[in-house]
Structures are given as structure tokens and as C-alpha cells.
Coordinates of C-alpha atoms and ligand atoms in Angstrom, one line a residue:
X1 CA -21.0 -29.9 -61.8
X2 CA -18.4 -31.1 -59.3
X3 CA -15.7 -28.7 -58.1
X4 CA -12.3 -29.9 -57.2
X5 CA -9.4 -28.3 -55.4
X6 CA -6.6 -27.2 -57.7
X7 CA -3.9 -29.3 -56.0
X8 CA -3.4 -28.2 -52.5
X9 CA -4.5 -24.7 -53.2
X10 CA -7.8 -23.4 -51.9
X11 CA -9.0 -22.7 -55.4
X12 CA -12.0 -24.8 -56.5
X13 CA -12.2 -25.4 -60.2
X14 CA -15.0 -27.1 -62.0
X15 CA -14.2 -30.7 -62.9
X16 CA -15.0 -29.9 -66.5
X17 CA -13.6 -26.7 -68.0
X18 CA -13.5 -25.2 -71.4
X19 CA -10.5 -24.4 -73.6
X20 CA -10.3 -22.1 -76.6
X21 CA -7.3 -23.5 -78.5
X22 CA -8.8 -24.3 -82.0
X23 CA -12.3 -23.1 -81.2
X24 CA -11.5 -19.4 -81.0
X25 CA -8.4 -19.5 -83.1
X26 CA -9.9 -19.5 -86.5
X27 CA -12.0 -16.4 -86.9
X28 CA -14.7 -17.9 -84.8
X29 CA -17.0 -14.9 -84.3
X30 CA -17.9 -13.7 -80.9
X31 CA -21.5 -14.9 -81.3
X32 CA -20.2 -18.5 -81.6
X33 CA -17.8 -18.0 -78.7
X34 CA -20.7 -16.6 -76.5
X35 CA -22.7 -19.7 -77.4
X36 CA -19.9 -22.1 -76.4
X37 CA -18.9 -20.3 -73.2
X38 CA -22.4 -19.7 -72.1
X39 CA -23.3 -23.4 -72.6
X40 CA -20.3 -24.3 -70.5
X41 CA -20.9 -21.7 -67.8
X42 CA -24.6 -22.7 -67.5
X43 CA -23.5 -26.2 -66.9
X44 CA -21.3 -25.0 -64.0
X45 CA -17.9 -24.5 -65.7
X46 CA -15.9 -21.9 -64.0
X47 CA -12.5 -22.3 -65.7
X48 CA -11.7 -21.0 -69.2
X49 CA -8.3 -21.8 -70.7
X50 CA -6.3 -19.8 -73.1
X51 CA -2.7 -19.0 -74.3
X52 CA -0.8 -16.3 -75.9
X53 CA 0.0 -18.6 -78.8
X54 CA -3.6 -19.6 -79.7
X55 CA -4.1 -18.0 -83.2
X56 CA -1.5 -15.3 -82.5
X57 CA -3.5 -13.8 -79.6
X58 CA -6.8 -13.8 -81.5
X59 CA -8.2 -16.4 -79.1
X60 CA -7.6 -14.2 -76.1
X61 CA -9.2 -11.2 -77.9
X62 CA -12.3 -13.3 -78.7
X63 CA -12.5 -14.6 -75.1
X64 CA -12.1 -11.0 -73.8
X65 CA -14.9 -9.8 -76.0
X66 CA -17.1 -12.7 -75.0
X67 CA -16.6 -12.1 -71.3
X68 CA -17.4 -8.4 -71.8
X69 CA -20.6 -9.3 -73.7
X70 CA -21.9 -11.9 -71.2
X71 CA -21.1 -9.8 -68.2
X72 CA -20.6 -12.5 -65.6
X73 CA -19.3 -11.5 -62.2
X74 CA -15.5 -11.6 -62.3
X75 CA -15.3 -13.6 -59.1
X76 CA -17.4 -16.4 -60.6
X77 CA -14.9 -17.6 -63.2
X78 CA -11.2 -18.4 -63.6
X79 CA -9.2 -17.5 -66.7
X80 CA -5.8 -18.7 -67.7
X81 CA -3.2 -17.8 -70.2
X82 CA 0.1 -19.5 -71.1
X83 CA 3.4 -18.1 -72.1
X84 CA 6.2 -19.5 -74.3
X85 CA 5.4 -19.6 -78.0
X86 CA 4.8 -15.8 -78.5
X87 CA 1.7 -14.2 -79.8
X88 CA 2.8 -13.6 -83.4
X89 CA 4.3 -15.5 -86.3
X90 CA 8.0 -15.7 -86.3
X91 CA 8.6 -14.1 -82.9
X92 CA 11.9 -12.4 -82.3
X93 CA 14.1 -13.9 -79.6
X94 CA 12.7 -11.5 -77.0
X95 CA 9.1 -12.3 -78.0
X96 CA 9.1 -16.0 -76.9
X97 CA 10.4 -18.3 -74.2
X98 CA 10.4 -18.1 -70.5
X99 CA 12.8 -15.2 -69.8
X100 CA 11.7 -12.7 -67.2
X101 CA 11.2 -10.1 -70.0
X102 CA 8.9 -12.3 -72.0
X103 CA 7.0 -13.8 -69.1
X104 CA 6.2 -10.3 -67.8
X105 CA 5.4 -8.7 -71.1
X106 CA 3.3 -11.7 -72.3
X107 CA 1.3 -11.5 -69.1
X108 CA 0.5 -7.8 -69.6
X109 CA -0.3 -8.3 -73.3
X110 CA -2.6 -11.2 -72.4
X111 CA -4.4 -9.0 -69.9
X112 CA -4.9 -6.3 -72.5
X113 CA -6.3 -8.8 -75.1
X114 CA -8.5 -10.4 -72.5
X115 CA -9.6 -7.0 -71.1
X116 CA -9.0 -8.3 -67.6
X117 CA -7.1 -6.9 -64.6
X118 CA -5.5 -10.2 -63.5
X119 CA -5.0 -13.7 -64.7
X120 CA -6.3 -16.4 -62.3
X121 CA -3.9 -19.0 -63.7
X122 CA -0.7 -18.4 -65.7
X123 CA 1.2 -21.4 -67.2
X124 CA 4.6 -21.8 -68.6
X125 CA 3.7 -23.5 -71.9
X126 CA 6.7 -25.9 -72.3
X127 CA 10.0 -25.7 -70.5
X128 CA 12.6 -23.4 -71.9
X129 CA 16.1 -25.0 -72.1
X130 CA 17.6 -21.5 -72.6
X131 CA 16.3 -19.8 -69.5
X132 CA 17.3 -20.9 -65.9
X133 CA 14.3 -22.2 -64.1
X134 CA 15.1 -19.8 -61.2
X135 CA 14.6 -16.8 -63.5
X136 CA 11.2 -18.0 -64.5
X137 CA 10.2 -18.8 -60.9
X138 CA 11.3 -15.3 -59.9
X139 CA 9.3 -13.7 -62.8
X140 CA 6.2 -15.7 -61.8
X141 CA 6.6 -14.7 -58.2
X142 CA 6.9 -11.0 -59.0
X143 CA 3.7 -11.2 -61.2
X144 CA 1.8 -12.8 -58.3
X145 CA 3.1 -10.3 -55.7
X146 CA 2.1 -7.5 -58.1
X147 CA -1.4 -9.0 -58.3
X148 CA -1.2 -9.6 -62.1
X149 CA -1.5 -13.4 -61.6
X150 CA -3.1 -15.5 -58.8
X151 CA -1.6 -18.9 -59.3
X152 CA 1.2 -20.1 -61.7
X153 CA 1.9 -23.5 -63.2
X154 CA 3.7 -25.4 -65.8
X155 CA 2.6 -27.2 -68.9
X156 CA 4.2 -30.3 -70.3
X157 CA 7.2 -30.1 -67.9
X158 CA 8.8 -33.3 -66.8
X159 CA 8.5 -34.4 -63.1
X160 CA 12.2 -33.5 -62.7
X161 CA 11.7 -30.0 -64.1
X162 CA 8.7 -29.4 -61.9
X163 CA 10.6 -30.6 -58.8
X164 CA 13.4 -28.2 -59.7
X165 CA 11.0 -25.3 -59.9
X166 CA 9.5 -26.3 -56.6
X167 CA 12.9 -26.7 -54.9
X168 CA 14.2 -23.4 -56.3
X169 CA 11.1 -21.6 -55.0
X170 CA 11.5 -23.2 -51.6
X171 CA 15.2 -22.4 -51.4
X172 CA 14.8 -18.7 -52.3
X173 CA 11.4 -18.1 -50.6
X174 CA 9.7 -17.7 -53.9
X175 CA 6.2 -19.0 -54.9
X176 CA 6.2 -22.6 -56.3
X177 CA 4.0 -23.8 -59.1
X178 CA 0.5 -24.9 -58.1
X179 CA -0.5 -26.9 -61.1
X180 CA 0.7 -28.6 -64.3
X181 CA -1.2 -28.8 -67.6
X182 CA -0.5 -32.2 -69.2
X183 CA -2.0 -34.0 -72.1
X184 CA -4.2 -36.9 -70.8
X185 CA -6.6 -39.2 -72.5
X186 CA -7.1 -42.9 -73.0
X187 CA -4.1 -43.1 -75.4
X188 CA -1.7 -40.8 -73.5
X189 CA -1.3 -41.7 -69.9
X190 CA 2.3 -42.3 -68.7
X191 CA 3.0 -38.8 -67.4
X192 CA -0.1 -38.4 -65.4
X193 CA -0.4 -41.9 -64.1
X194 CA 3.2 -42.8 -63.6
X195 CA 5.8 -40.0 -64.0
X196 CA 4.0 -37.5 -61.8
X197 CA 2.7 -40.0 -59.3
X198 CA 5.0 -38.7 -56.5
X199 CA 4.1 -35.0 -57.1
X200 CA 0.5 -35.2 -56.1
X201 CA 1.1 -36.0 -52.5
X202 CA 4.7 -34.8 -52.4
X203 CA 4.1 -31.2 -53.4
X204 CA 0.4 -31.0 -53.7
X205 CA 0.4 -30.5 -57.5
X206 CA -3.0 -30.1 -59.3
X207 CA -3.5 -30.9 -63.0
X208 CA -5.6 -29.2 -65.7
X209 CA -5.5 -31.9 -68.3
X210 CA -5.9 -31.2 -72.1
X211 CA -7.2 -33.0 -75.1
X212 CA -9.5 -35.5 -73.3
X213 CA -10.8 -36.6 -76.7
X214 CA -7.3 -37.0 -78.3
X215 CA -7.9 -34.0 -80.5
X216 CA -11.4 -35.3 -81.4
X217 CA -10.4 -38.9 -82.2
X218 CA -12.2 -40.2 -79.1
X219 CA -15.4 -38.4 -80.1
X220 CA -15.8 -41.0 -82.8
X221 CA -16.2 -38.3 -85.5
X222 CA -13.3 -39.8 -87.5
X223 CA -14.6 -43.4 -87.4
X224 CA -15.7 -43.2 -91.0
X225 CA -13.3 -40.7 -92.5
X226 CA -12.6 -37.0 -91.9
X227 CA -15.7 -34.7 -91.9
X228 CA -15.4 -31.5 -93.9
X229 CA -16.4 -29.4 -91.0
X230 CA -13.8 -30.8 -88.6
X231 CA -10.8 -29.0 -87.2
X232 CA -8.6 -31.3 -89.3
X233 CA -9.7 -29.5 -92.5
X234 CA -8.8 -26.1 -91.1
X235 CA -5.9 -24.3 -92.8
X236 CA -2.9 -24.4 -90.5
X237 CA -3.8 -27.8 -89.0
X238 CA -2.4 -30.0 -91.7
X239 CA 0.0 -31.4 -89.1
X240 CA -2.9 -32.7 -87.1
X241 CA -4.5 -34.3 -90.2
X242 CA -1.1 -36.0 -90.9
X243 CA -1.0 -37.2 -87.4
X244 CA -4.5 -38.6 -87.6
X245 CA -3.5 -40.4 -90.8
X246 CA -0.4 -42.0 -89.3
X247 CA -0.2 -45.7 -88.6
X248 CA -0.4 -45.2 -84.8
X249 CA -3.5 -43.1 -85.0
X250 CA -5.2 -45.5 -87.4
X251 CA -4.6 -48.3 -84.9
X252 CA -6.2 -46.1 -82.2
X253 CA -9.2 -45.6 -84.5
X254 CA -9.8 -49.4 -84.5
X255 CA -9.9 -49.2 -80.6
X256 CA -12.2 -46.2 -80.8
X257 CA -14.7 -48.1 -82.9
X258 CA -14.6 -50.9 -80.2
X259 CA -15.0 -48.4 -77.4
X260 CA -18.2 -47.2 -79.1
X261 CA -19.7 -50.6 -78.3
X262 CA -18.7 -50.2 -74.7
X263 CA -20.4 -46.8 -74.6
X264 CA -23.5 -48.3 -76.2
X265 CA -23.6 -51.1 -73.6
X266 CA -23.8 -48.6 -70.7
X267 CA -26.2 -46.3 -72.6
X268 CA -23.9 -43.4 -73.3
X269 CA -22.0 -41.9 -76.1
X270 CA -18.3 -42.1 -77.0
X271 CA -17.3 -38.5 -76.1
X272 CA -19.1 -38.7 -72.8
X273 CA -17.4 -42.0 -72.0
X274 CA -13.9 -40.8 -72.9
X275 CA -14.3 -37.6 -70.9
X276 CA -15.8 -39.4 -67.9
X277 CA -12.8 -41.8 -68.0
X278 CA -10.5 -38.8 -67.4
X279 CA -12.7 -37.6 -64.6
X280 CA -12.3 -40.9 -62.8
X281 CA -8.7 -40.1 -62.1
X282 CA -8.7 -38.3 -58.7
X283 CA -5.4 -36.6 -59.6
X284 CA -7.1 -34.7 -62.4
X285 CA -8.3 -31.3 -61.0
X286 CA -10.1 -30.4 -64.2
X287 CA -10.6 -31.8 -67.7
X288 CA -10.2 -29.0 -70.2
X289 CA -12.7 -29.8 -73.0
X290 CA -12.6 -28.3 -76.4
X291 CA -15.5 -27.8 -78.8
X292 CA -16.2 -25.9 -82.0
X293 CA -19.9 -25.5 -81.4
X294 CA -22.3 -25.2 -78.4
X295 CA -24.0 -28.5 -79.1
X296 CA -20.7 -30.3 -78.5
X297 CA -20.3 -28.4 -75.2
X298 CA -23.7 -29.6 -74.1
X299 CA -22.8 -33.1 -75.1
X300 CA -19.5 -33.0 -73.3
X301 CA -20.9 -31.6 -70.1
X302 CA -23.1 -34.6 -69.8
X303 CA -20.0 -36.7 -69.1
X304 CA -20.4 -35.8 -65.5
X305 CA -23.4 -38.1 -65.3
X306 CA -21.4 -41.0 -66.8
X307 CA -18.7 -41.1 -64.1
X308 CA -20.9 -43.3 -61.8
X309 CA -21.5 -45.7 -64.7
X310 CA -17.8 -46.4 -65.0
X311 CA -17.7 -49.3 -62.5
X312 CA -14.6 -51.5 -62.0
X313 CA -16.0 -53.9 -64.6
X314 CA -16.6 -51.2 -67.2
X315 CA -13.1 -49.7 -66.5
X316 CA -11.6 -53.2 -67.0
X317 CA -13.5 -53.6 -70.3
X318 CA -12.2 -50.2 -71.5
X319 CA -8.7 -51.2 -70.5
X320 CA -9.0 -54.5 -72.4
X321 CA -9.9 -52.5 -75.5
X322 CA -7.1 -49.8 -75.3
X323 CA -4.4 -51.6 -73.4
X324 CA -2.7 -48.4 -72.6
X325 CA -2.1 -48.6 -68.8
X326 CA 1.5 -47.5 -68.3
X327 CA 4.0 -50.0 -66.9
X328 CA 5.6 -48.4 -63.9
Ligands
LIG1 P1 -10.3 -32.5 -77.4 O1 -9.3 -33.6 -77.5 O2 -11.4 -32.7 -76.5 O3 -10.7 -32.1 -78.8 C1 -11.7 -31.1 -79.1 C2 -12.2 -31.3 -80.5 O4 -12.9 -32.5 -80.6 C3 -13.2 -30.2 -80.8 O5 -12.6 -29.1 -81.4 C4 -14.1 -30.9 -81.8 O6 -13.5 -31.0 -83.1 C5 -14.1 -32.3 -81.3 N1 -15.3 -32.5 -80.4 C6 -15.4 -32.1 -79.1 N2 -16.5 -32.5 -78.5 C7 -17.1 -33.2 -79.5 C8 -18.4 -33.9 -79.5 N3 -19.2 -33.9 -78.5 N4 -18.7 -34.5 -80.7 C9 -17.9 -34.5 -81.7 N5 -16.7 -33.9 -81.8 C10 -16.3 -33.2 -80.7 O7 -9.6 -31.2 -76.8 P2 -8.5 -30.1 -77.4 O8 -7.5 -30.8 -78.1 O9 -9.3 -29.0 -78.1 O10 -7.9 -29.5 -76.1 C11 -8.8 -28.9 -75.1 C12 -8.2 -27.6 -74.6 O11 -6.9 -28.0 -73.9 C13 -7.7 -26.6 -75.7 O12 -8.8 -25.8 -76.1 C14 -6.7 -25.8 -74.9 O13 -7.3 -24.9 -74.0 C15 -6.0 -26.9 -74.1 N6 -4.8 -27.4 -74.7 C16 -3.6 -27.2 -74.1 C17 -2.4 -27.6 -74.6 C18 -1.1 -27.4 -73.9 O14 0.0 -27.7 -74.5 N7 -1.1 -27.0 -72.7 C19 -2.4 -28.2 -76.0 C20 -3.7 -28.4 -76.6 C21 -4.8 -28.0 -75.9 P3 -14.0 -30.0 -84.3 O15 -13.3 -28.7 -84.0 O16 -13.4 -30.8 -85.5 O17 -15.5 -30.0 -84.3

């Protein structure tokens, strides 16, 4: 495993990390969670991602139980949560968003569910148009000063919003965000490669990127239809199935089938190639992988070995298949 600095912070995160969005969200038992997280940890993963909104807090409960069961030293791993959507269906106005009240309460609730004393990383999951950025920055600063959180960041904020948070923090002697959690994969690149380009050097922003396999599409598992045991068949994920069946995604599927040939040519698999492609970007601090079973985790961790195979020629070949490089 390779370890990368989270932006300009001193924290070293594993280049591949593990997220629990769908995995732990659907009554996955703790045994299965132990299998997935242990496979990741054994491969050198030190960062486990979560959010208050994943299955109404259930995902944090399962991760907390898992961490208790495996008994790893607390200083050997990093755990995150994210605040915004609330942890229950139909949250009331005080139970969601980025107000000081919800940011602080959601943090304490996440700690309780995870059975932890502090969160290493805490993200604002989406910007909140109804809360001044200064209020959120102050709330995050207070949580850090109290020792409830070590580093805070944003998720899916625009470059302008991130700069505003940074400037407000600098102006009022508060703590600025350390990292952003954006979507990034072969079919979704503009933000990471273009919009944020000035933030990496400018403010030392790190990135913990999500959905490296485009919700599984780049694993190749949908090349011949939707398998019954895939996340697309889960109740509550009908929106994802609809997205997969859309014209845009069906076009992507054609490219994915071609990418399988490129993977074959360099002697690897499609998921490894797609994850390794994300790792090639030096502005990516960590790639948050998702998996519903431990065999997938093992497969995805092998992407580390594929990075050196992605020579300029291979990268050009991949580009010619997807044609998704953003125009600046
Ligand atoms: P991916 O795009 O990598 O999709 C993961 C899914 O792909 C798995 O659930 C599995 O599907 C399938 N898969 C994974 N590996 C393989 C493999 N080797 N072979 C075949 N199929 C495979 O990532 P996610 O969309 O899950 O995102 C990763 C993490 O990022 C999340 O867990 C979460 O922590 C974070 N995230 C953050 C968001 C944000 O807004 N900040 C939004 C979304 C995710 P199946 O379940 O069908 O087996």
C-alpha cells in the first residue's frame, strides 16, 4: 500500500480506502462487514469512510460494531463521517443541513453510533444554501478545538464555495477545510481535473474521491445485464437502476466493454484498471473503494500493482476509448 498526505496536512492516508455507503447500509451483518474491513485493513487500508445519512445511521452502527469486534489499535486507522442529510427518514428542519446545531449534534450522534471518542475526518456532505458558510466553519472549528474531530472537509462543494470557507476561516482565525470528497472516475472528471486545479497548490487541498467504479459500472458487472445480486436490485436504489438504464449510461457501457479489451492487453481486470486510473492522478489523496463482499475488496486492492502498468501509451489508449478529458 502507498500512503499519501491528505493535502498539506500531516495525516497520511492509504491511497486506497474503504467506504460503507451501500455495503453496510442494507442489513449487511457484522460478520460480512468484518470480512470486508479486515480484507481492506490487511491490505494496508487505514481510512474507512461513513456518513450520518448512510442507511439512516445503520452504516455507522455496523462499522462501530465491526471496529469493536476486530480490536485494531485506534491510532492505526482513520474514520470519517459526513453531515447534511440527517440520519433518519424525513428529518425535521433541525435534523439536517449545516447549521451549527445540526453539525454539532450529528457529530455527537455519529460518535455514539460508531462507539468512538473522536472522528478523524468530518465532512460537510453537500453545501447548504440556507446556512452561512461562516456558521459552518465556526461549528467545525469548535468541534476540532473540543477534540471531537481532527480534520474537517467538504464534499461536492464548488471551488468557489471551498474558497469562501477557506477565506472566512483565514479572516476570523478559524480552522479551514483540509480536504474535499468529490466524485471522480473515468466518466466524471471536470471538477477534480479542472475546476479544483488551483486549490491543490493554492490552499493545499486534499481529495478523498468517491465512486471510482462509477457505482459499479466500471467493474464490468453490468456488461451483460443487471445481476440479481448487485446493488441495483436493492430496495431503495431504484434511482440508481434508472440511472444505469439511461441513454448516457448505456453509452458508457459501450466504452466499458472496450476498456475490458485494454485491461486484457495489459494483463489485468477492468475494476483494477479503473481504480488504478484514479490513483494515477497525484491530486487524489485516497480512492474510496466500495464493495459488497470481501472478494471484491481483495480484487480492488490489487489495483495498486496496476498503476505502474498505466504507461503514457496505455493512458492514451484509455483516453481514446472514453474521450472524457475535460476541456479547460
Ligand atoms: P464504486 O463506484 O467503486 O462502486 C462500488 C460497487 O461496485 C460495489 O458496491 C459493488 O457493487 C461493485 N464492485 C466493487 N468492486 C467490484 C469488483 N471487484 N467486482 C465487481 N463489482 C464490484 O464505489 P461507491 O459508489 O460504492 O463509492 C465508494 C464510497 O464512496 C462509498 O462507500 C462512500 O463511502 C463514498 N461515497 C461518497 C459520496 C459523497 O457524496 N461524498 C457518494 C457516494 C459514495 P455490488 O454492491 O452490486 O456488488
